[in-house]
mmCIF file of C-alpha atoms in Angstrom:
data_model
loop_
_atom_site.group_PDB
_atom_site.id
_atom_site.type_symbol
_atom_site.label_atom_id
_atom_site.label_comp_id
_atom_site.label_asym_id
_atom_site.label_seq_id
_atom_site.Cartn_x
_atom_site.Cartn_y
_atom_site.Cartn_z
ATOM 1 C CA UNK V 774 1.848 -5.281 1.781
ATOM 2 C CA UNK V 775 4.265 -8.192 1.883
ATOM 3 C CA UNK V 776 1.859 -10.601 0.207
ATOM 4 C CA UNK V 777 1.053 -8.056 -2.512
ATOM 5 C CA UNK V 778 4.811 -7.790 -3.312
ATOM 6 C CA UNK V 779 4.565 -3.989 -3.319
ATOM 7 C CA UNK V 780 7.706 -3.767 -1.190
ATOM 8 C CA UNK V 781 9.977 -5.140 -3.941
ATOM 9 C CA UNK V 782 12.263 -2.669 -5.729
ATOM 10 C CA UNK V 783 11.335 -3.828 -9.277
ATOM 11 C CA UNK V 784 7.618 -3.407 -8.517
ATOM 12 C CA UNK V 785 8.073 0.144 -7.210
ATOM 13 C CA UNK V 786 10.478 1.269 -9.924
ATOM 14 C CA UNK V 787 8.528 -0.274 -12.794
ATOM 15 C CA UNK V 788 5.353 1.411 -11.584
ATOM 16 C CA UNK V 789 6.951 4.777 -12.258
ATOM 17 C CA UNK V 790 7.447 3.730 -15.887
ATOM 18 C CA UNK V 791 4.017 2.040 -16.088
ATOM 19 C CA UNK V 792 5.667 -1.299 -16.820
ATOM 20 C CA UNK V 793 3.838 -2.803 -13.838
ATOM 21 C CA UNK V 794 0.640 -1.672 -12.119
ATOM 22 C CA UNK V 795 0.774 -3.507 -8.795
ATOM 23 C CA UNK V 796 1.619 -0.430 -6.749
ATOM 24 C CA UNK V 797 -1.043 1.883 -8.177
ATOM 25 C CA UNK V 798 -3.718 -0.809 -7.799
ATOM 26 C CA UNK V 799 -2.823 -1.254 -4.154
ATOM 27 C CA UNK V 800 -2.675 2.505 -3.561
ATOM 28 C CA UNK V 801 -6.082 3.110 -5.152
ATOM 29 C CA UNK V 802 -7.571 0.245 -3.157
ATOM 30 C CA UNK V 803 -6.091 1.611 0.071
ATOM 31 C CA UNK V 804 -7.257 5.196 -0.494
ATOM 32 C CA UNK V 805 -10.698 4.011 -1.558
ATOM 33 C CA UNK V 806 -11.127 1.784 1.501
ATOM 34 C CA UNK V 807 -9.822 4.564 3.747
ATOM 35 C CA UNK V 808 -12.405 6.969 2.330
ATOM 36 C CA UNK V 809 -15.230 4.481 2.825
ATOM 37 C CA UNK V 810 -13.947 3.847 6.359
ATOM 38 C CA UNK V 811 -14.183 7.562 7.074
ATOM 39 C CA UNK V 812 -17.823 7.455 5.933
ATOM 40 C CA UNK V 813 -18.507 4.777 8.550
ATOM 41 C CA UNK V 814 -16.775 6.831 11.249
ATOM 42 C CA UNK V 815 -18.807 9.916 10.314
ATOM 43 C CA UNK V 816 -22.053 7.919 10.491
ATOM 44 C CA UNK V 817 -21.152 6.286 13.807
ATOM 45 C CA UNK V 818 -19.515 9.262 15.530
ATOM 46 C CA UNK V 819 -19.001 12.441 13.537
ATOM 47 C CA UNK V 820 -17.255 14.213 16.475
ATOM 48 C CA UNK V 821 -14.646 11.429 16.487
ATOM 49 C CA UNK V 822 -13.966 11.946 12.812
ATOM 50 C CA UNK V 823 -13.814 15.722 13.196
ATOM 51 C CA UNK V 824 -11.346 15.433 16.074
ATOM 52 C CA UNK V 825 -9.143 13.138 13.985
ATOM 53 C CA UNK V 826 -9.317 15.375 10.925
ATOM 54 C CA UNK V 827 -8.611 18.552 12.920
ATOM 55 C CA UNK V 828 -5.593 16.906 14.550
ATOM 56 C CA UNK V 829 -4.243 15.982 11.115
ATOM 57 C CA UNK V 830 -4.724 19.530 9.835
ATOM 58 C CA UNK V 831 -3.083 20.963 12.959
ATOM 59 C CA UNK V 832 0.021 18.849 12.334
ATOM 60 C CA UNK V 833 0.211 20.315 8.843
ATOM 61 C CA UNK V 834 -0.523 23.968 9.631
ATOM 62 C CA UNK V 835 3.130 24.982 9.259
ATOM 63 C CA UNK V 836 3.778 23.140 6.006
ATOM 64 C CA UNK V 837 3.507 25.445 3.014
ATOM 65 C CA UNK V 838 2.393 24.342 -0.430
ATOM 66 C CA UNK V 839 5.908 24.526 -1.880
ATOM 67 C CA UNK V 840 7.197 22.304 0.930
ATOM 68 C CA UNK V 841 4.460 19.772 0.191
ATOM 69 C CA UNK V 842 5.417 19.716 -3.468
ATOM 70 C CA UNK V 843 9.185 19.575 -2.906
ATOM 71 C CA UNK V 844 8.858 17.033 -0.098
ATOM 72 C CA UNK V 845 6.588 14.858 -2.203
ATOM 73 C CA UNK V 846 9.015 15.067 -5.111
ATOM 74 C CA UNK V 847 11.916 14.013 -2.876
ATOM 75 C CA UNK V 848 9.881 10.999 -1.788
ATOM 76 C CA UNK V 849 9.196 10.122 -5.425
ATOM 77 C CA UNK V 850 12.881 10.308 -6.331
ATOM 78 C CA UNK V 851 13.783 8.306 -3.224
ATOM 79 C CA UNK V 852 11.272 5.633 -4.192
ATOM 80 C CA UNK V 853 13.074 5.070 -7.482
ATOM 81 C CA UNK V 854 16.594 5.299 -6.053
ATOM 82 C CA UNK V 855 15.998 3.017 -3.055
ATOM 83 C CA UNK V 856 13.295 0.901 -4.672
ATOM 84 C CA UNK V 857 11.241 1.507 -1.554
ATOM 85 C CA UNK V 858 8.770 3.826 0.184
ATOM 86 C CA UNK V 859 8.934 5.164 3.753
ATOM 87 C CA UNK V 860 6.530 2.463 4.894
ATOM 88 C CA UNK V 861 7.895 -0.385 2.806
ATOM 89 C CA UNK V 862 11.345 0.046 4.368
ATOM 90 C CA UNK V 863 9.949 -1.663 7.468
ATOM 91 C CA UNK V 864 8.388 -4.417 5.358
ATOM 92 C CA UNK V 865 11.698 -4.952 3.551
ATOM 93 C CA UNK V 866 13.513 -5.217 6.870
ATOM 94 C CA UNK V 867 11.072 -7.855 8.078
ATOM 95 C CA UNK V 868 11.646 -9.888 4.918
ATOM 96 C CA UNK V 869 15.404 -9.919 5.515
ATOM 97 C CA UNK V 870 16.013 -8.081 2.244
ATOM 98 C CA UNK V 871 19.695 -7.263 1.906
ATOM 99 C CA UNK V 872 20.516 -3.551 2.262
ATOM 100 C CA UNK V 873 17.071 -2.696 3.681
ATOM 101 C CA UNK V 874 18.761 -1.931 6.996
ATOM 102 C CA UNK V 875 21.031 0.456 5.093
ATOM 103 C CA UNK V 876 17.904 2.121 3.689
ATOM 104 C CA UNK V 877 16.681 2.458 7.278
ATOM 105 C CA UNK V 878 20.020 3.995 8.283
ATOM 106 C CA UNK V 879 19.708 6.493 5.442
ATOM 107 C CA UNK V 880 16.175 7.315 6.590
ATOM 108 C CA UNK V 881 17.396 7.904 10.141
ATOM 109 C CA UNK V 882 20.080 10.259 8.810
ATOM 110 C CA UNK V 883 17.393 12.067 6.817
ATOM 111 C CA UNK V 884 15.370 12.640 9.987
ATOM 112 C CA UNK V 885 18.424 13.925 11.867
ATOM 113 C CA UNK V 886 19.322 16.265 8.995
ATOM 114 C CA UNK V 887 15.799 17.675 8.799
ATOM 115 C CA UNK V 888 15.398 18.392 12.512
ATOM 116 C CA UNK V 889 18.968 19.638 12.938
ATOM 117 C CA UNK V 890 19.058 22.040 9.989
ATOM 118 C CA UNK V 891 15.647 22.546 8.349
ATOM 119 C CA UNK V 892 12.820 22.195 10.851
ATOM 120 C CA UNK V 893 13.004 25.648 12.452
ATOM 121 C CA UNK V 894 13.506 27.415 9.132
ATOM 122 C CA UNK V 895 10.684 25.664 7.320
ATOM 123 C CA UNK V 896 8.086 25.695 10.099
ATOM 124 C CA UNK V 897 8.675 29.031 11.846
ATOM 125 C CA UNK V 898 5.470 30.562 10.433
ATOM 126 C CA UNK V 899 1.976 29.134 10.415
ATOM 127 C CA UNK V 900 0.359 28.702 7.034
ATOM 128 C CA UNK V 901 -2.483 31.235 6.560
ATOM 129 C CA UNK V 902 -5.861 29.545 6.912
ATOM 130 C CA UNK V 903 -6.740 30.909 3.487
ATOM 131 C CA UNK V 904 -3.805 29.023 1.929
ATOM 132 C CA UNK V 905 -4.784 26.454 -0.682
ATOM 133 C CA UNK V 906 -2.645 23.909 1.195
ATOM 134 C CA UNK V 907 -5.119 23.910 4.110
ATOM 135 C CA UNK V 908 -8.303 24.099 2.069
ATOM 136 C CA UNK V 909 -10.571 21.088 1.823
ATOM 137 C CA UNK V 910 -12.733 19.891 -1.045
ATOM 138 C CA UNK V 911 -16.026 20.076 0.915
ATOM 139 C CA UNK V 912 -15.638 23.811 1.511
ATOM 140 C CA UNK V 913 -14.506 24.422 -2.076
ATOM 141 C CA UNK V 914 -17.311 22.426 -3.682
ATOM 142 C CA UNK V 915 -20.109 22.924 -1.182
ATOM 143 C CA UNK V 916 -20.694 19.154 -1.151
ATOM 144 C CA UNK V 917 -20.841 17.299 2.160
ATOM 145 C CA UNK V 918 -17.704 15.397 3.097
ATOM 146 C CA UNK V 919 -19.444 12.044 3.462
ATOM 147 C CA UNK V 920 -20.817 12.245 -0.078
ATOM 148 C CA UNK V 921 -17.426 13.142 -1.547
ATOM 149 C CA UNK V 922 -15.668 10.386 0.380
ATOM 150 C CA UNK V 923 -18.231 7.800 -0.671
ATOM 151 C CA UNK V 924 -18.087 8.884 -4.305
ATOM 152 C CA UNK V 925 -14.295 9.061 -4.588
ATOM 153 C CA UNK V 926 -13.797 5.941 -2.471
ATOM 154 C CA UNK V 927 -16.055 3.941 -4.761
ATOM 155 C CA UNK V 928 -14.379 5.370 -7.871
ATOM 156 C CA UNK V 929 -10.872 4.552 -6.608
ATOM 157 C CA UNK V 930 -11.732 0.964 -5.691
ATOM 158 C CA UNK V 931 -13.637 0.516 -8.940
ATOM 159 C CA UNK V 932 -10.685 1.848 -10.935
ATOM 160 C CA UNK V 933 -8.348 -0.545 -9.121
ATOM 161 C CA UNK V 934 -10.539 -3.519 -10.037
ATOM 162 C CA UNK V 935 -10.753 -2.356 -13.656
ATOM 163 C CA UNK V 936 -6.947 -2.201 -13.808
ATOM 164 C CA UNK V 937 -6.810 -5.656 -12.256
ATOM 165 C CA UNK V 938 -9.153 -6.957 -14.952
ATOM 166 C CA UNK V 939 -7.013 -5.676 -17.805
ATOM 167 C CA UNK V 940 -3.626 -6.237 -16.116
ATOM 168 C CA UNK V 941 -3.947 -9.258 -13.768
ATOM 169 C CA UNK V 942 -1.569 -9.108 -10.832
ATOM 170 C CA UNK V 943 -0.090 -12.501 -11.676
ATOM 171 C CA UNK V 944 1.345 -11.002 -14.861
ATOM 172 C CA UNK V 945 3.243 -8.471 -12.725
ATOM 173 C CA UNK V 946 4.964 -10.974 -10.436
ATOM 174 C CA UNK V 947 8.736 -10.532 -10.257
ATOM 175 C CA UNK V 948 10.895 -13.458 -11.401
ATOM 176 C CA UNK V 949 14.616 -12.637 -11.048
ATOM 177 C CA UNK V 950 17.108 -14.758 -12.952
ATOM 178 C CA UNK V 951 17.651 -18.097 -11.281
ATOM 179 C CA UNK V 952 14.811 -17.655 -8.770
ATOM 180 C CA UNK V 953 11.212 -18.760 -8.586
ATOM 181 C CA UNK V 954 8.528 -16.093 -8.767
ATOM 182 C CA UNK V 955 7.213 -14.959 -5.385
ATOM 183 C CA UNK V 956 3.650 -15.965 -4.610
ATOM 184 C CA UNK V 957 1.443 -12.887 -4.563
ATOM 185 C CA UNK V 958 -2.022 -11.884 -3.448
ATOM 186 C CA UNK V 959 -4.316 -9.449 -5.211
ATOM 187 C CA UNK V 960 -2.883 -5.938 -4.632
ATOM 188 C CA UNK V 961 -6.403 -4.507 -4.801
ATOM 189 C CA UNK V 962 -7.629 -6.675 -1.928
ATOM 190 C CA UNK V 963 -4.421 -6.066 0.037
ATOM 191 C CA UNK V 964 -4.849 -2.336 -0.506
ATOM 192 C CA UNK V 965 -8.437 -2.496 0.710
ATOM 193 C CA UNK V 966 -7.177 -4.295 3.800
ATOM 194 C CA UNK V 967 -4.605 -1.574 4.493
ATOM 195 C CA UNK V 968 -7.097 1.228 3.903
ATOM 196 C CA UNK V 969 -9.593 -0.432 6.245
ATOM 197 C CA UNK V 970 -7.102 0.047 9.081
ATOM 198 C CA UNK V 971 -8.129 3.704 8.942
ATOM 199 C CA UNK V 972 -11.422 2.739 10.597
ATOM 200 C CA UNK V 973 -9.651 1.282 13.629
ATOM 201 C CA UNK V 974 -7.109 4.094 13.866
ATOM 202 C CA UNK V 975 -9.873 6.702 13.907
ATOM 203 C CA UNK V 976 -12.336 4.901 16.164
ATOM 204 C CA UNK V 977 -9.863 3.548 18.706
ATOM 205 C CA UNK V 978 -7.125 6.179 18.761
ATOM 206 C CA UNK V 979 -8.594 9.260 17.033
ATOM 207 C CA UNK V 980 -5.500 9.159 14.859
ATOM 208 C CA UNK V 981 -4.962 9.077 11.095
ATOM 209 C CA UNK V 982 -3.100 6.225 9.433
ATOM 210 C CA UNK V 983 0.595 6.941 8.819
ATOM 211 C CA UNK V 984 3.927 5.198 9.229
ATOM 212 C CA UNK V 985 6.852 7.475 8.307
ATOM 213 C CA UNK V 986 6.613 9.146 11.730
ATOM 214 C CA UNK V 987 7.943 5.855 13.059
ATOM 215 C CA UNK V 988 11.434 6.884 11.931
ATOM 216 C CA UNK V 989 11.097 10.199 13.761
ATOM 217 C CA UNK V 990 9.864 8.542 16.950
ATOM 218 C CA UNK V 991 12.712 6.037 16.767
ATOM 219 C CA UNK V 992 15.335 8.772 16.396
ATOM 220 C CA UNK V 993 13.623 10.894 19.059
ATOM 221 C CA UNK V 994 14.372 8.269 21.688
ATOM 222 C CA UNK V 995 17.895 9.700 21.649
ATOM 223 C CA UNK V 996 16.411 12.804 23.261
ATOM 224 C CA UNK V 997 15.924 10.817 26.433
ATOM 225 C CA UNK V 998 19.650 11.445 26.820
ATOM 226 C CA UNK V 999 20.443 14.991 27.920
ATOM 227 C CA UNK V 1000 23.162 15.538 25.302
ATOM 228 C CA UNK V 1001 20.879 14.835 22.323
ATOM 229 C CA UNK V 1002 18.000 16.679 23.967
ATOM 230 C CA UNK V 1003 20.092 19.852 23.975
ATOM 231 C CA UNK V 1004 21.574 19.164 20.546
ATOM 232 C CA UNK V 1005 18.261 18.656 18.693
ATOM 233 C CA UNK V 1006 15.471 19.932 20.988
ATOM 234 C CA UNK V 1007 12.914 19.913 18.159
ATOM 235 C CA UNK V 1008 12.862 16.105 18.292
ATOM 236 C CA UNK V 1009 11.886 15.901 21.963
ATOM 237 C CA UNK V 1010 8.086 16.113 21.406
ATOM 238 C CA UNK V 1011 8.292 12.825 19.494
ATOM 239 C CA UNK V 1012 10.044 10.980 22.319
ATOM 240 C CA UNK V 1013 7.001 10.616 24.551
ATOM 241 C CA UNK V 1014 3.234 10.177 24.372
ATOM 242 C CA UNK V 1015 0.710 7.524 23.360
ATOM 243 C CA UNK V 1016 0.346 8.771 19.772
ATOM 244 C CA UNK V 1017 4.088 8.526 19.186
ATOM 245 C CA UNK V 1018 4.230 5.092 20.774
ATOM 246 C CA UNK V 1019 1.466 3.952 18.424
ATOM 247 C CA UNK V 1020 3.449 5.151 15.402
ATOM 248 C CA UNK V 1021 6.479 3.159 16.532
ATOM 249 C CA UNK V 1022 4.406 0.073 17.339
ATOM 250 C CA UNK V 1023 2.784 0.259 13.899
ATOM 251 C CA UNK V 1024 6.229 0.278 12.282
ATOM 252 C CA UNK V 1025 7.415 -2.617 14.440
ATOM 253 C CA UNK V 1026 4.222 -4.477 13.571
ATOM 254 C CA UNK V 1027 5.016 -4.047 9.871
ATOM 255 C CA UNK V 1028 8.450 -5.582 10.452
ATOM 256 C CA UNK V 1029 7.017 -8.483 12.436
ATOM 257 C CA UNK V 1030 4.192 -9.170 10.003
ATOM 258 C CA UNK V 1031 6.552 -9.133 7.043
ATOM 259 C CA UNK V 1032 8.925 -11.490 8.838
ATOM 260 C CA UNK V 1033 6.140 -13.996 9.519
ATOM 261 C CA UNK V 1034 4.876 -13.740 5.949
ATOM 262 C CA UNK V 1035 8.315 -14.270 4.406
ATOM 263 C CA UNK V 1036 9.264 -17.142 6.713
ATOM 264 C CA UNK V 1037 5.934 -18.905 6.130
ATOM 265 C CA UNK V 1038 6.606 -18.732 2.376
ATOM 266 C CA UNK V 1039 10.121 -20.180 2.851
ATOM 267 C CA UNK V 1040 11.630 -17.040 1.285
ATOM 268 C CA UNK V 1041 13.584 -15.683 4.272
ATOM 269 C CA UNK V 1042 15.977 -13.981 3.860
ATOM 270 C CA UNK V 1043 14.756 -12.443 0.625
ATOM 271 C CA UNK V 1044 17.238 -12.442 -2.262
ATOM 272 C CA UNK V 1045 19.246 -9.278 -2.899
ATOM 273 C CA UNK V 1046 17.899 -9.270 -6.463
ATOM 274 C CA UNK V 1047 14.645 -7.882 -5.096
ATOM 275 C CA UNK V 1048 16.359 -4.838 -3.573
ATOM 276 C CA UNK V 1049 18.734 -1.971 -4.361
ATOM 277 C CA UNK V 1050 22.497 -1.489 -4.126
ATOM 278 C CA UNK V 1051 24.258 -0.227 -1.007
ATOM 279 C CA UNK V 1052 24.631 3.435 -1.958
ATOM 280 C CA UNK V 1053 21.246 3.584 -3.649
ATOM 281 C CA UNK V 1054 19.680 2.149 -0.500
ATOM 282 C CA UNK V 1055 21.325 4.704 1.776
ATOM 283 C CA UNK V 1056 20.826 7.780 -0.399
ATOM 284 C CA UNK V 1057 17.300 6.732 -1.344
ATOM 285 C CA UNK V 1058 16.412 6.179 2.309
ATOM 286 C CA UNK V 1059 17.782 9.631 3.131
ATOM 287 C CA UNK V 1060 15.585 11.219 0.447
ATOM 288 C CA UNK V 1061 12.526 9.253 1.548
ATOM 289 C CA UNK V 1062 12.575 10.403 5.160
ATOM 290 C CA UNK V 1063 13.747 13.934 4.348
ATOM 291 C CA UNK V 1064 10.914 14.288 1.857
ATOM 292 C CA UNK V 1065 8.394 12.813 4.285
ATOM 293 C CA UNK V 1066 9.380 15.317 6.976
ATOM 294 C CA UNK V 1067 9.260 18.249 4.547
ATOM 295 C CA UNK V 1068 5.838 17.173 3.288
ATOM 296 C CA UNK V 1069 4.496 16.212 6.704
ATOM 297 C CA UNK V 1070 3.844 12.620 5.681
ATOM 298 C CA UNK V 1071 4.480 9.892 3.142
ATOM 299 C CA UNK V 1072 2.403 7.737 0.820
ATOM 300 C CA UNK V 1073 0.331 6.594 3.802
ATOM 301 C CA UNK V 1074 0.187 9.808 5.848
ATOM 302 C CA UNK V 1075 -0.428 12.313 3.057
ATOM 303 C CA UNK V 1076 -1.304 9.900 0.253
ATOM 304 C CA UNK V 1077 -3.913 7.811 2.093
ATOM 305 C CA UNK V 1078 -4.971 9.794 5.180
ATOM 306 C CA UNK V 1079 -4.545 13.309 3.795
ATOM 307 C CA UNK V 1080 -6.427 12.479 0.610
ATOM 308 C CA UNK V 1081 -9.112 10.802 2.737
ATOM 309 C CA UNK V 1082 -9.490 14.081 4.633
ATOM 310 C CA UNK V 1083 -9.851 15.771 1.218
ATOM 311 C CA UNK V 1084 -7.021 18.235 1.869
ATOM 312 C CA UNK V 1085 -5.732 20.081 -1.184
ATOM 313 C CA UNK V 1086 -2.258 20.106 0.365
ATOM 314 C CA UNK V 1087 -2.254 16.316 0.529
ATOM 315 C CA UNK V 1088 -3.236 16.143 -3.130
ATOM 316 C CA UNK V 1089 -0.268 18.410 -3.907
ATOM 317 C CA UNK V 1090 2.102 16.184 -1.915
ATOM 318 C CA UNK V 1091 0.767 12.999 -3.516
ATOM 319 C CA UNK V 1092 1.077 14.496 -6.990
ATOM 320 C CA UNK V 1093 4.684 15.368 -6.139
ATOM 321 C CA UNK V 1094 5.407 11.805 -5.027
ATOM 322 C CA UNK V 1095 4.181 10.076 -8.143
ATOM 323 C CA UNK V 1096 5.013 12.904 -10.539
ATOM 324 C CA UNK V 1097 8.539 13.249 -9.158
ATOM 325 C CA UNK V 1098 9.076 9.500 -9.265
ATOM 326 C CA UNK V 1099 7.853 9.217 -12.842
ATOM 327 C CA UNK V 1100 9.933 12.132 -14.101
ATOM 328 C CA UNK V 1101 13.075 10.902 -12.352
ATOM 329 C CA UNK V 1102 12.608 7.320 -13.560
ATOM 330 C CA UNK V 1103 12.039 8.469 -17.134
ATOM 331 C CA UNK V 1104 14.957 10.915 -16.999
ATOM 332 C CA UNK V 1105 17.294 8.333 -15.489
ATOM 333 C CA UNK V 1106 16.367 5.768 -18.111
ATOM 334 C CA UNK V 1107 16.681 8.239 -20.977
ATOM 335 C CA UNK V 1108 20.115 9.496 -19.890
ATOM 336 C CA UNK V 1109 21.682 6.197 -18.811
ATOM 337 C CA UNK V 1110 19.704 3.786 -21.025
ATOM 338 C CA UNK V 1111 19.479 1.662 -17.873
ATOM 339 C CA UNK V 1112 15.718 1.141 -18.085
ATOM 340 C CA UNK V 1113 15.934 -1.874 -15.762
ATOM 341 C CA UNK V 1114 17.729 0.181 -13.057
ATOM 342 C CA UNK V 1115 20.505 -2.400 -12.808
ATOM 343 C CA UNK V 1116 23.046 0.260 -11.773
ATOM 344 C CA UNK V 1117 20.867 1.209 -8.811
#
């Protein structure tokens, strides 16, 4: 993600206005590779895939369709405001990007707000199994999952390469005033690399790829103290367990990998021109994590893994993310005439 430059605020914001296509190429490559990875898992051990998929659905069985849409929209708005995504916050921190730690602080506050005031109200009732949010494309179409995943995975990767042909990634590289352009790798290939991690997550841990839970697990460590455990008991389940530890390690790995990548390119710490302002960072981070908790995942959890599992609810959340981001970016630019987001 670091080498593809998808963690830079201008790349993320300009994607919402279709001025750059780096982010969508990487996303399509990641989803496509994730879908093809699931095909391999099904062929090698279908019970392993089914266990992983069922666990993902179980974690989402209290998230209603409206929450998926609203949560996804909040993520989209937060992406524009903070110039980041829930997962890229960790990558920005590793690069030494100024104000990325403020984005992280905002995200932590978003988690605390959700579990202190919204969690019980929004998740008190299970979603009916007949709800469209829990339906899957295989049961709606009558086509086997492996065929759908292979077809859509191939289409997504193919579309990413077509975009790359017409809009080469080198033409999307960011060159702030007074600075040299960052060296970038193909976002399609980087996306395929990220999506391929799904194979290892499923086979080794029977877990779906996702990173925004890392914020929740981090905050949940406060529940090891009796005061916080009584204050926000709903966070306690995230304080312990192998699955939660993996989520935190994945986030820490993103920070470490980004740090190594940035240092090796002699770009550490990354210039503030690649990020957002102080208040935009904090408020955007708050929206990102709040939206991710409401929707039960972020661009990786719902956008990559949920879409890989062919869940209609994940498609709703993903549509909210990109649709909300595009509408907010267009509305902000139209009202303020600040199409370069300099005020943010």
